[in-house]
Tab-separated table of C-alpha atoms in Angstrom:
chain	number	residue	atom	x	y	z
A	1	MET	CA	14.645	20.649	12.969
A	2	ARG	CA	11.697	21.201	11.571
A	3	HIS	CA	9.260	17.813	11.397
A	4	VAL	CA	6.208	16.406	10.596
A	5	ILE	CA	4.777	13.064	12.518
A	6	ALA	CA	3.826	10.052	10.425
A	7	LEU	CA	1.638	7.073	10.930
A	8	ASP	CA	0.781	4.281	8.944
A	9	VAL	CA	-1.463	1.743	10.857
A	10	GLY	CA	-2.141	-1.602	9.707
A	11	GLY	CA	-3.910	-4.440	10.536
A	12	THR	CA	-2.426	-5.818	13.503
A	13	GLY	CA	0.882	-3.231	13.633
A	14	MET	CA	1.403	0.658	13.559
A	15	LYS	CA	4.681	1.525	11.711
A	16	ALA	CA	5.724	5.298	12.563
A	17	ALA	CA	7.968	7.907	11.560
A	18	LEU	CA	9.357	11.601	12.123
A	19	VAL	CA	9.818	12.906	8.615
A	20	GLY	CA	12.222	15.730	7.819
A	21	THR	CA	11.711	18.578	4.990
A	22	ASP	CA	13.842	16.799	2.398
A	23	GLY	CA	11.516	13.073	3.113
A	24	THR	CA	14.434	12.059	5.619
A	25	LEU	CA	13.162	9.537	8.261
A	26	LEU	CA	14.568	11.023	11.366
A	27	HIS	CA	13.251	8.302	13.930
A	28	GLN	CA	11.396	5.200	13.443
A	29	ALA	CA	9.148	3.059	15.977
A	30	ARG	CA	6.549	0.557	15.853
A	31	ARG	CA	3.958	-0.567	17.823
A	32	ALA	CA	0.618	-3.283	18.219
A	33	THR	CA	-2.352	-2.008	17.075
A	34	GLY	CA	-4.338	-3.522	20.233
A	35	ARG	CA	-7.218	-4.496	17.971
A	36	LYS	CA	-7.998	-7.380	20.028
A	37	ARG	CA	-9.264	-4.588	23.128
A	38	GLY	CA	-11.610	-3.323	20.224
A	39	PRO	CA	-12.008	-0.398	18.034
A	40	GLU	CA	-11.958	2.251	20.617
A	41	ALA	CA	-8.730	0.768	21.829
A	42	VAL	CA	-7.020	1.129	18.544
A	43	VAL	CA	-8.297	4.773	18.073
A	44	GLU	CA	-6.541	5.834	21.597
A	45	SER	CA	-3.510	3.225	21.032
A	46	ILE	CA	-2.644	5.613	17.961
A	47	LEU	CA	-3.238	9.074	19.933
A	48	ALA	CA	-1.108	7.567	22.619
A	49	PHE	CA	1.306	6.615	19.684
A	50	ALA	CA	1.370	9.885	17.979
A	51	ALA	CA	1.704	11.760	21.783
A	52	GLU	CA	4.688	9.623	21.994
A	53	LEU	CA	6.136	10.887	18.727
A	54	ARG	CA	5.471	14.579	19.440
A	55	ALA	CA	7.324	14.238	22.755
A	56	TYR	CA	10.506	12.505	21.395
A	57	GLY	CA	10.751	15.397	18.571
A	58	GLU	CA	10.418	18.133	21.351
A	59	GLU	CA	12.967	16.250	23.565
A	60	HIS	CA	15.837	15.315	20.690
A	61	PHE	CA	14.969	18.290	17.850
A	62	GLY	CA	14.278	21.238	20.133
A	63	GLU	CA	10.473	21.687	18.642
A	64	SER	CA	7.267	19.954	18.661
A	65	ALA	CA	6.452	18.564	15.271
A	66	VAL	CA	4.122	21.133	12.456
A	67	ALA	CA	1.843	18.548	11.240
A	68	ALA	CA	0.702	14.978	10.849
A	69	GLY	CA	-0.440	12.635	8.361
A	70	VAL	CA	-1.323	9.411	8.942
A	71	ALA	CA	-2.233	5.915	6.035
A	72	VAL	CA	-5.028	3.920	7.445
A	73	PRO	CA	-6.688	0.977	5.387
A	74	GLY	CA	-10.267	0.722	4.492
A	75	ILE	CA	-12.656	3.472	3.086
A	76	ILE	CA	-11.383	6.842	3.852
A	77	ASP	CA	-13.482	10.001	3.154
A	78	ALA	CA	-10.136	12.131	2.489
A	79	GLU	CA	-11.883	15.346	1.702
A	80	ASN	CA	-13.571	15.266	6.271
A	81	GLY	CA	-10.463	13.156	7.497
A	82	VAL	CA	-12.940	10.324	8.820
A	83	LEU	CA	-12.091	6.628	8.226
A	84	LEU	CA	-15.498	5.364	7.150
A	85	TYR	CA	-15.135	1.760	7.113
A	86	ALA	CA	-12.409	-1.014	7.859
A	87	SER	CA	-13.198	-4.173	8.606
A	88	ASN	CA	-9.903	-5.349	10.040
A	89	LEU	CA	-9.670	-2.351	12.623
A	90	GLY	CA	-13.418	-2.751	13.378
A	91	TRP	CA	-14.041	0.948	12.659
A	92	SER	CA	-17.409	2.850	10.916
A	93	ASN	CA	-17.071	6.815	10.792
A	94	VAL	CA	-14.152	7.246	13.075
A	95	PRO	CA	-13.164	11.063	12.568
A	96	LEU	CA	-9.482	10.330	12.619
A	97	ARG	CA	-8.374	13.370	11.555
A	98	ALA	CA	-10.139	15.914	14.049
A	99	LEU	CA	-9.383	13.305	16.964
A	100	LEU	CA	-5.357	12.947	16.455
A	101	GLY	CA	-5.855	17.091	15.545
A	102	GLU	CA	-7.202	17.983	19.376
A	103	ARG	CA	-4.339	15.175	21.024
A	104	LEU	CA	-1.634	17.213	18.748
A	105	GLY	CA	-2.593	20.189	18.343
A	106	VAL	CA	-0.905	20.426	14.745
A	107	PRO	CA	-2.834	20.128	10.954
A	108	VAL	CA	-3.180	16.712	10.079
A	109	ALA	CA	-3.832	14.435	7.152
A	110	LEU	CA	-5.548	11.490	6.669
A	111	GLY	CA	-5.268	9.174	3.282
A	112	HIS	CA	-5.560	5.516	2.236
A	113	ASP	CA	-2.280	3.418	2.645
A	114	VAL	CA	-2.160	2.095	-0.526
A	115	ARG	CA	-2.471	5.115	-1.985
A	116	THR	CA	0.010	6.899	0.329
A	117	GLY	CA	2.638	3.776	-0.268
A	118	GLY	CA	2.247	5.225	-4.295
A	119	LEU	CA	2.996	8.949	-3.202
A	120	ALA	CA	5.769	7.701	-1.659
A	121	GLU	CA	7.149	5.409	-3.972
A	122	GLY	CA	6.333	8.080	-7.406
A	123	ARG	CA	8.094	11.066	-5.454
A	124	ILE	CA	10.845	9.469	-3.627
A	125	GLY	CA	11.040	5.774	-4.387
A	126	ALA	CA	10.664	3.514	-7.788
A	127	GLY	CA	8.872	6.479	-9.814
A	128	ARG	CA	11.120	9.163	-8.886
A	129	GLY	CA	11.145	11.526	-12.051
A	130	THR	CA	7.418	9.563	-13.668
A	131	ASP	CA	5.392	11.289	-14.184
A	132	ARG	CA	2.562	8.278	-15.241
A	133	PHE	CA	2.490	5.245	-12.593
A	134	LEU	CA	0.813	2.522	-11.473
A	135	PHE	CA	1.817	1.210	-7.714
A	136	VAL	CA	0.535	-2.574	-6.845
A	137	PRO	CA	1.239	-3.809	-3.816
A	138	LEU	CA	0.638	-7.430	-4.079
A	139	GLY	CA	0.005	-8.790	-0.443
A	140	THR	CA	-2.741	-10.001	1.288
A	141	GLY	CA	-5.332	-8.642	-1.619
A	142	ILE	CA	-3.869	-6.262	-4.759
A	143	ALA	CA	-4.710	-2.729	-4.629
A	144	GLY	CA	-3.412	-0.311	-7.120
A	145	ALA	CA	-2.256	3.477	-7.014
A	146	ILE	CA	-2.612	5.795	-10.041
A	147	GLY	CA	0.483	8.218	-10.084
A	148	ILE	CA	-0.464	11.386	-12.039
A	149	ALA	CA	2.536	14.437	-11.710
A	150	GLY	CA	3.277	13.862	-8.784
A	151	SER	CA	-0.041	12.979	-7.206
A	152	ILE	CA	-1.798	10.447	-6.366
A	153	GLU	CA	-5.230	9.773	-8.109
A	154	ALA	CA	-8.518	8.898	-5.770
A	155	GLY	CA	-11.233	8.771	-7.966
A	156	ALA	CA	-14.545	10.650	-7.883
A	157	HIS	CA	-15.493	8.660	-4.950
A	158	GLY	CA	-12.270	7.277	-3.075
A	159	TYR	CA	-12.204	4.173	-5.324
A	160	ALA	CA	-9.726	4.325	-7.868
A	161	GLY	CA	-6.783	1.956	-8.331
A	162	GLU	CA	-8.906	-1.124	-7.222
A	163	ILE	CA	-7.017	-3.246	-9.555
A	164	GLY	CA	-7.545	-6.399	-7.266
A	165	HIS	CA	-11.275	-6.205	-7.966
A	166	LEU	CA	-10.849	-6.645	-12.137
A	167	VAL	CA	-12.269	-10.046	-13.061
A	168	VAL	CA	-9.362	-12.059	-14.784
A	169	ARG	CA	-11.232	-15.257	-14.603
A	170	PRO	CA	-14.796	-15.381	-14.781
A	171	ASP	CA	-15.337	-18.529	-13.707
A	172	GLY	CA	-12.790	-18.564	-10.879
A	173	PRO	CA	-13.219	-18.259	-6.815
A	174	HIS	CA	-15.454	-16.230	-5.601
A	175	CYS	CA	-14.087	-12.941	-3.863
A	176	SER	CA	-15.128	-11.363	-0.414
A	177	CYS	CA	-16.848	-7.969	-2.849
A	178	GLY	CA	-19.066	-10.626	-4.630
A	179	GLN	CA	-17.583	-11.165	-8.132
A	180	ARG	CA	-15.833	-14.393	-9.348
A	181	GLY	CA	-12.522	-14.808	-10.598
A	182	CYS	CA	-11.095	-11.398	-9.379
A	183	LEU	CA	-7.255	-10.841	-9.408
A	184	GLU	CA	-6.716	-10.859	-5.852
A	185	THR	CA	-7.958	-14.447	-5.825
A	186	LEU	CA	-5.630	-15.837	-8.055
A	187	ALA	CA	-2.232	-13.896	-7.769
A	188	SER	CA	-2.166	-12.224	-4.270
A	189	ALA	CA	0.308	-13.462	-1.916
A	190	SER	CA	-2.500	-15.038	0.247
A	191	ALA	CA	-3.772	-16.902	-3.169
A	192	VAL	CA	-0.470	-18.585	-3.687
A	193	THR	CA	0.266	-19.534	-0.792
A	194	ARG	CA	-3.473	-21.205	-0.743
A	195	ALA	CA	-2.580	-22.729	-4.317
A	196	TRP	CA	0.861	-23.671	-2.991
A	197	ALA	CA	-0.167	-25.398	0.648
A	198	ALA	CA	-2.822	-27.434	-1.583
A	199	ALA	CA	-0.360	-28.120	-4.747
A	200	SER	CA	2.323	-28.759	-1.761
A	201	GLY	CA	-0.002	-31.021	0.505
A	202	ASP	CA	1.649	-28.590	3.013
A	203	PRO	CA	-0.426	-27.020	4.716
A	204	GLU	CA	2.077	-24.874	6.456
A	205	ALA	CA	3.372	-23.715	3.266
A	206	ASP	CA	3.113	-20.332	1.785
A	207	ALA	CA	3.804	-17.960	-1.004
A	208	ALA	CA	7.219	-17.752	0.385
A	209	ASP	CA	8.220	-21.144	-0.081
A	210	CYS	CA	6.478	-21.368	-3.550
A	211	ALA	CA	8.981	-18.534	-4.765
A	212	LYS	CA	11.870	-21.493	-2.993
A	213	ALA	CA	10.868	-24.490	-5.062
A	214	VAL	CA	9.941	-22.557	-8.125
A	215	GLU	CA	13.825	-21.899	-7.824
A	216	ALA	CA	14.714	-25.488	-6.874
A	217	GLY	CA	13.098	-26.297	-10.405
A	218	ASP	CA	9.637	-27.910	-8.794
A	219	PRO	CA	7.669	-28.263	-11.332
A	220	ARG	CA	4.513	-28.078	-9.050
A	221	ALA	CA	5.578	-24.611	-8.307
A	222	GLU	CA	6.313	-23.549	-11.590
A	223	LYS	CA	2.719	-24.330	-12.386
A	224	VAL	CA	0.994	-22.737	-9.317
A	225	TRP	CA	3.459	-19.515	-9.517
A	226	LEU	CA	2.755	-19.407	-13.456
A	227	ASP	CA	-0.842	-19.283	-13.337
A	228	ALA	CA	-0.300	-16.465	-10.820
A	229	VAL	CA	2.127	-14.369	-12.990
A	230	ASP	CA	-0.515	-15.235	-15.932
A	231	ALA	CA	-3.209	-13.898	-13.948
A	232	LEU	CA	-1.164	-10.618	-13.046
A	233	ALA	CA	-0.154	-9.914	-16.249
A	234	ALA	CA	-3.709	-10.065	-17.303
A	235	GLY	CA	-5.168	-7.440	-14.873
A	236	LEU	CA	-2.202	-5.803	-15.564
A	237	VAL	CA	-2.311	-5.224	-19.070
A	238	THR	CA	-6.088	-4.552	-18.552
A	239	ALA	CA	-4.784	-1.529	-16.459
A	240	LEU	CA	-2.192	-0.431	-18.500
A	241	THR	CA	-4.719	0.086	-21.315
A	242	LEU	CA	-7.244	2.118	-19.163
A	243	LEU	CA	-4.765	4.028	-17.922
A	244	ASP	CA	-1.129	4.173	-20.313
A	245	PRO	CA	0.912	4.493	-17.286
A	246	SER	CA	4.758	4.520	-18.539
A	247	MET	CA	5.824	2.696	-15.214
A	248	LEU	CA	4.536	-0.472	-12.953
A	249	ILE	CA	5.279	-0.770	-9.569
A	250	ILE	CA	4.982	-3.570	-8.107
A	251	GLY	CA	5.554	-4.096	-4.673
A	252	GLY	CA	4.065	-6.159	-1.406
A	253	GLY	CA	5.511	-10.122	-0.496
A	254	LEU	CA	4.966	-11.282	-3.528
A	255	ALA	CA	8.046	-8.841	-5.143
A	256	GLU	CA	10.295	-10.097	-2.755
A	257	ALA	CA	10.668	-12.998	-4.935
A	258	GLY	CA	12.603	-10.570	-7.140
A	259	GLU	CA	13.232	-12.045	-10.615
A	260	THR	CA	11.538	-14.913	-9.803
A	261	LEU	CA	8.904	-12.520	-10.223
A	262	PHE	CA	10.003	-10.113	-12.166
A	263	THR	CA	11.169	-11.932	-15.381
A	264	PRO	CA	7.990	-14.215	-16.136
A	265	LEU	CA	5.925	-11.442	-15.378
A	266	ARG	CA	7.106	-8.882	-17.528
A	267	ALA	CA	6.941	-11.569	-20.349
A	268	ALA	CA	3.779	-12.672	-19.798
A	269	VAL	CA	2.873	-8.587	-20.083
A	270	GLU	CA	4.904	-8.325	-23.717
A	271	GLU	CA	3.021	-11.328	-25.081
A	272	ARG	CA	-0.424	-9.817	-23.942
A	273	VAL	CA	-0.143	-6.268	-25.628
A	274	THR	CA	-0.733	-5.549	-29.054
A	275	PHE	CA	-1.119	-1.510	-29.844
A	276	GLN	CA	-0.278	-0.224	-26.233
A	277	LYS	CA	2.968	0.790	-25.300
A	278	LEU	CA	4.799	-1.137	-23.244
A	279	PRO	CA	5.814	0.426	-19.621
A	280	HIS	CA	8.806	-0.325	-17.368
A	281	ILE	CA	8.179	-2.971	-14.648
A	282	VAL	CA	10.059	-2.353	-11.821
A	283	PRO	CA	10.241	-3.153	-8.183
A	284	ALA	CA	8.806	-0.972	-5.189
A	285	ALA	CA	12.301	0.739	-3.793
A	286	LEU	CA	10.525	1.441	-0.413
A	287	GLY	CA	9.867	-1.500	1.163
A	288	ASP	CA	7.400	-1.127	4.577
A	289	THR	CA	8.387	2.448	5.089
A	290	ALA	CA	6.515	3.385	2.106
A	291	GLY	CA	3.166	3.906	4.041
A	292	CYS	CA	5.771	6.181	6.602
A	293	LEU	CA	6.958	7.784	4.299
A	294	GLY	CA	4.120	8.664	2.289
A	295	ALA	CA	2.293	9.743	5.418
A	296	GLY	CA	4.621	12.417	6.296
A	297	LEU	CA	4.330	13.619	2.349
A	298	LEU	CA	0.999	13.755	3.476
A	299	ALA	CA	1.445	16.526	6.262
A	300	TRP	CA	4.349	18.125	4.435
A	301	ASP	CA	1.789	18.597	1.974
A	302	LEU	CA	-1.174	19.984	3.485
A	303	LEU	CA	0.945	22.202	5.231
A	304	ALA	CA	2.163	23.858	1.593
A	305	THR	CA	-1.345	23.844	1.024
A	306	GLU	CA	-2.238	25.768	3.840
A	307	VAL	CA	0.715	28.392	3.757
A	308	SER	CA	-0.442	28.816	-0.264
A	309	ALA	CA	-3.941	29.036	1.048
């Protein structure tokens, strides 16, 4: 059974899969990155995990993987297969594609984690059949993936889709990027967690607790939640004004609140649009498998490109 190795590398853990030609997850596994042991140890953990996956495929499917795809956080040079910088992994200028290719003996594709997840959502998830979409996961931060005709636009320098750094409140909180009032300082899961911990007086409270309190009718939670929704709507309307997508796909931790998020968000976006066409606003469909599935798609795309060349 032909398959590829797919790896989704996060700050603390890795999700991996063997992915068939039709995008089916044939095998899934997880490992810790081992980042406390240093950046070199993280690289070795990835290489060893990939080798394990290759051996699993040989044993259970009768052949080795034909390619590999890996999704990573940070700033990447996808063309040359180099991870330029990833603060949460301590990486700088890591030639990950070459290292994996040498270990596995197969072609390797490297992709940005959010754009890779967006690729999967666009092709086989919530955006299937949609020509133009914007995928926005609301997690620790906020990023975006711009989907156009079955592929993801990376931009001239690899920074396309950084919606989390749209300034929506110029007098808002300081952001790590150096600006004030960036979207992710106000509407990410981390931002809601901070605001709700302060409003509730419970330092252990998080965004999920805030959503539950909203559902229970707590007015303090409703204010925190609606402030975040209003900021999110402002950022999304700016994005749809520039990009004119037919669909906004919202994922990440906050999206797990379901209609507690989507009902007020749709209303807030609709209230803000004037001449713009209102896109469909839908939840992501693939959950935390999106990165793996997207990495698998990158690997199959790479093979197809090599064959056509």
